[in-house]
Short mmCIF file of C-alpha atoms in Angstrom, two decimals:
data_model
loop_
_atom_site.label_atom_id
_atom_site.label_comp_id
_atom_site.label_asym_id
_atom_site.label_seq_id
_atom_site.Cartn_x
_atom_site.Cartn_y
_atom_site.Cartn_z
CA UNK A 1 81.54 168.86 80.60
CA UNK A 2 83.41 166.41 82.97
CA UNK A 3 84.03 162.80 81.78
CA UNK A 4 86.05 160.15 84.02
CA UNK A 5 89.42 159.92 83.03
CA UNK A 6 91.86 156.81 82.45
CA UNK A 7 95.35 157.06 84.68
CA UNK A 8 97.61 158.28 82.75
CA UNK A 9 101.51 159.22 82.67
CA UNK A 10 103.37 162.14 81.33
CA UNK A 11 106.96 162.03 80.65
CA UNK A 12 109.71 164.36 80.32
CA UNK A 13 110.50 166.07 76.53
CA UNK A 14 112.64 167.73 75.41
CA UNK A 15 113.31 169.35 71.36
CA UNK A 16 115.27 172.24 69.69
CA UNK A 17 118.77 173.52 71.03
CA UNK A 18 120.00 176.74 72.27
CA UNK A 19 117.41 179.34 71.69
CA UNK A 20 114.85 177.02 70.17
CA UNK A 21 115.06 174.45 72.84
CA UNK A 22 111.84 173.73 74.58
CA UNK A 23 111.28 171.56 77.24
CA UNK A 24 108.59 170.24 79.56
CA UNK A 25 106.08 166.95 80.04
CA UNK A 26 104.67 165.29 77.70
CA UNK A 27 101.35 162.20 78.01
CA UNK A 28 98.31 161.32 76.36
CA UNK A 29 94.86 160.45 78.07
CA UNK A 30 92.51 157.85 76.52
CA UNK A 31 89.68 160.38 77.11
CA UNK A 32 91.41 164.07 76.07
CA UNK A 33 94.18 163.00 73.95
CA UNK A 34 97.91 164.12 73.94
CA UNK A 35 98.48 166.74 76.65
CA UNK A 36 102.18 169.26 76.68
CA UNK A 37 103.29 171.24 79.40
CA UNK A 38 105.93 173.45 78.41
CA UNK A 39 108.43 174.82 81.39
CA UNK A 40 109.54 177.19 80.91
CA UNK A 41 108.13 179.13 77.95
CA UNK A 42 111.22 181.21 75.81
CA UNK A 43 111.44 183.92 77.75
CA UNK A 44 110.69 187.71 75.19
CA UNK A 45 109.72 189.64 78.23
CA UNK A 46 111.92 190.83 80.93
CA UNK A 47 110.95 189.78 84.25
CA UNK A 48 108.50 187.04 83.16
CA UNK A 49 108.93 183.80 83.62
CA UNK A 50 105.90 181.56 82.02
CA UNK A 51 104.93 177.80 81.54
CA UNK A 52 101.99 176.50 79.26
CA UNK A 53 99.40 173.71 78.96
CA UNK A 54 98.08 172.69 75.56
CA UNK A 55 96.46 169.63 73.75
CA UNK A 56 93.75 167.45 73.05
CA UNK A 57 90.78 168.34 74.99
CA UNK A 58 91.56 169.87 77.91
CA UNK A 59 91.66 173.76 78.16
CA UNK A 60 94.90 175.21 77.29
CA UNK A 61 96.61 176.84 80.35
CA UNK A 62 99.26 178.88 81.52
CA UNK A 63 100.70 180.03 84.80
CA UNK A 64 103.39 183.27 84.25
CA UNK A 65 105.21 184.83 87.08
CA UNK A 66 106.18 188.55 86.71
CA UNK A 67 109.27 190.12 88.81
CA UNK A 68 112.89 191.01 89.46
CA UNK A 69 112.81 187.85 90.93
CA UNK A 70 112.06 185.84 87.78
CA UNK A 71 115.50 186.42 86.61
CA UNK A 72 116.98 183.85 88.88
CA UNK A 73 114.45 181.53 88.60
CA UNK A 74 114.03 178.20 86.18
CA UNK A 75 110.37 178.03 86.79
CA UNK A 76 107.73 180.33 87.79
CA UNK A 77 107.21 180.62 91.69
CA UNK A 78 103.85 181.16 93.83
CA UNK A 79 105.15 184.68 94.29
CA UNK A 80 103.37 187.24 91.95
CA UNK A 81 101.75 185.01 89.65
CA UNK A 82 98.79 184.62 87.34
CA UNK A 83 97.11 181.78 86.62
CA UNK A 84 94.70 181.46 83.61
CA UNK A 85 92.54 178.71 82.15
CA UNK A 86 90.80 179.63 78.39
CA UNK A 87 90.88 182.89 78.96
CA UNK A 88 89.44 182.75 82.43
CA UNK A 89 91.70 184.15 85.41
CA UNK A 90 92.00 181.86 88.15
CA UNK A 91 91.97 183.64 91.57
CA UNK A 92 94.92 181.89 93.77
CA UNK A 93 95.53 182.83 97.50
CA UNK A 94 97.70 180.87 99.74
CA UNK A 95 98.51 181.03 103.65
CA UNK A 96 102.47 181.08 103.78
CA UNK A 97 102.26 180.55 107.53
CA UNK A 98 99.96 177.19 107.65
CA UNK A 99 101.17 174.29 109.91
CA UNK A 100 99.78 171.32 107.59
CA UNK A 101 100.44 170.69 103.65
CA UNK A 102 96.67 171.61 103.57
CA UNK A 103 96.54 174.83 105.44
CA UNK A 104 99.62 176.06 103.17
CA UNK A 105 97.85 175.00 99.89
CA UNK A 106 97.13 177.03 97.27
CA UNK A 107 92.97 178.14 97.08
CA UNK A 108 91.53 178.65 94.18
CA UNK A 109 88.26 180.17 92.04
CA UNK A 110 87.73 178.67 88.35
CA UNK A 111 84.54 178.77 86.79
CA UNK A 112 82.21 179.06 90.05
CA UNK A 113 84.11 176.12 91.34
CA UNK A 114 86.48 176.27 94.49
CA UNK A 115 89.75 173.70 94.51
CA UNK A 116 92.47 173.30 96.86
CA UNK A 117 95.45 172.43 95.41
CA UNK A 118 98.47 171.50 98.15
CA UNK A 119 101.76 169.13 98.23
CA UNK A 120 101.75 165.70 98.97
CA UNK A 121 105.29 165.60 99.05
CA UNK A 122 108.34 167.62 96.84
CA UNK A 123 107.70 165.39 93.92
CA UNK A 124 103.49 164.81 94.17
CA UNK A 125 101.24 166.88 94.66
CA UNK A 126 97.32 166.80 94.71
CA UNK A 127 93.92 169.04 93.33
CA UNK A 128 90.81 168.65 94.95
CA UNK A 129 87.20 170.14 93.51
CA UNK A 130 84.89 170.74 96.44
CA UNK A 131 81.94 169.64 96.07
CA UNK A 132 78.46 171.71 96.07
CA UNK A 133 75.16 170.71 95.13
CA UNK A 134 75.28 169.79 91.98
CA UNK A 135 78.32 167.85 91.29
CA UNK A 136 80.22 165.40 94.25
CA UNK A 137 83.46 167.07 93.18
CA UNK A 138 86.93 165.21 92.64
CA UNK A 139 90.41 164.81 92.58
CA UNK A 140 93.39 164.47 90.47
CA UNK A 141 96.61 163.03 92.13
CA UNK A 142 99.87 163.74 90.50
CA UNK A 143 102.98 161.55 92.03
CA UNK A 144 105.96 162.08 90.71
CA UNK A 145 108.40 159.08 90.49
CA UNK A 146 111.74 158.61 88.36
CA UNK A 147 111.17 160.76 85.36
CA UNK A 148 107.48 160.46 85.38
CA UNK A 149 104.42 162.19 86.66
CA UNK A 150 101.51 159.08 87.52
CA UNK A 151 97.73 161.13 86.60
CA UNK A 152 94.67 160.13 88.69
CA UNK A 153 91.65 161.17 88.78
CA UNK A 154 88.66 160.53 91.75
CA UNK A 155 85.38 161.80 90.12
CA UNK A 156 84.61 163.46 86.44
CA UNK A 157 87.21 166.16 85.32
CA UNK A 158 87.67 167.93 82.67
CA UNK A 159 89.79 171.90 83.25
CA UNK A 160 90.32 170.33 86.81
CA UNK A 161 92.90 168.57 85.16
CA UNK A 162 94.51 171.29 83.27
CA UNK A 163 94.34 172.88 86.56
CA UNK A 164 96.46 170.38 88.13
CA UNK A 165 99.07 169.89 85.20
CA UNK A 166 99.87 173.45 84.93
CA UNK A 167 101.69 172.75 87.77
CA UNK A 168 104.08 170.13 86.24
CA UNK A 169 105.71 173.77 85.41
CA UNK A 170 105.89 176.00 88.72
CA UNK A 171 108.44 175.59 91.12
CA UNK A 172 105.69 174.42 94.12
CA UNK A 173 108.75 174.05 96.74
CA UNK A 174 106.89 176.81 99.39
CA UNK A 175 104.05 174.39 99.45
CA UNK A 176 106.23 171.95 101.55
CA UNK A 177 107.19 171.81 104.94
CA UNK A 178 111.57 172.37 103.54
CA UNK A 179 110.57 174.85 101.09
CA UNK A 180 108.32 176.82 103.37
CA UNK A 181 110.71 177.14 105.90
CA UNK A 182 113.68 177.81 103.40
CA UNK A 183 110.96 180.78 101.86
CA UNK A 184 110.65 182.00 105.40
CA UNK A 185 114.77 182.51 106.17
CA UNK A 186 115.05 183.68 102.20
CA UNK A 187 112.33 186.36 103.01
CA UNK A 188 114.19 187.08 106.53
CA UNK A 189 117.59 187.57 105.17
CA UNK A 190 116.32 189.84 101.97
CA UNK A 191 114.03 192.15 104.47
CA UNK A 192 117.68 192.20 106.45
CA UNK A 193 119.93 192.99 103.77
CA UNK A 194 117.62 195.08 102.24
CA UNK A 195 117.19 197.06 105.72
CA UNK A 196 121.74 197.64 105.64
CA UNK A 197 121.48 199.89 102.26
#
């Protein structure tokens, strides 16, 4: 069911210290209550690195990445990750070499319903449902802005807005024009080091 949806701002939290500390965003929406992100989840795997959604009414989420990589990394990364809503997978493909925030989006499959998901800027970043015949689609725009993420939404929503919140908690630098180009010499100089052994 999708319902229109107040603005709305989460804030950082943060509880618990040492091994119990959690951290994350926190909000509430007039229409689906109090809504958590927690990034990153306490890590019990090797090699996984995982953030969650949770709350009120919108479908829990979570977005893991899984790698040797993960054990650098604060967040999870685009690289090797899963993305679930509910229980539902969410298929995610990206083109790394795209010219335009657009074109290096992320694209993605939920529920019959196609989104493109791609960075306004390193801070903001916005979802957009396409629309099909039987619903004009929307979007939710996320700016970030001194300690706060600012939640609109452009149509009815309801999991396009866990969608979009789940990534309060991945590192989405690639997305942008710095971070793609910073991914691009990162990936260069491992293929060449790599390539000395």
């Amino acid at each position: 069911m999708h319902t229109t949806v107040t603005p709305f701002t989460l804030r950082p939290w943060r509880e618990g210290k040492g091994y119990e500390r959690k951290a994350g965003w926190q909000g509430a929406s007039v229409e689906f209550g109090e809504i958590t992100v927690e990034a990153p989840l306490r890590r019990t795997v090797p090699e996984v690195v995982m953030s969650e959604l949770r709350g009120g009414l919108v479908p829990p989420a979570s977005y893991e990445a899984r790698g040797i990589h993960t054990d650098v990394v604060r967040l999870p990364t685009l690289n090797r990750a899963t993305l679930r809503v509910g229980d539902a997978h969410v298929y995610v493909s990206r083109n790394r070499f795209g010219a335009t925030a657009r074109q290096r989006g992320l694209n993605l499959r939920y529920g019959g319903d196609r989104y493109r998901l791609w960075a306004v800027n390193r801070r903001s970043w916005m979802l957009a449902r396409e629309a099909d015949a039987e619903d004009p689609g929307a979007t939710v725009s996320v700016r970030g802005k001194r300690r706060q993420l600012d939640v609109t939404v452009a149509g009815r929503a309801a999991a396009d807005l866990s969608l979009a919140l789940i990534f309060a908690g991945v590192d989405r630098a690639a997305l942008t024009r710095g971070g793609a180009v910073r991914a691009g010499f990162s990936r260069i100089t491992q293929f060449w080091a790599e390539s000395q052994y």
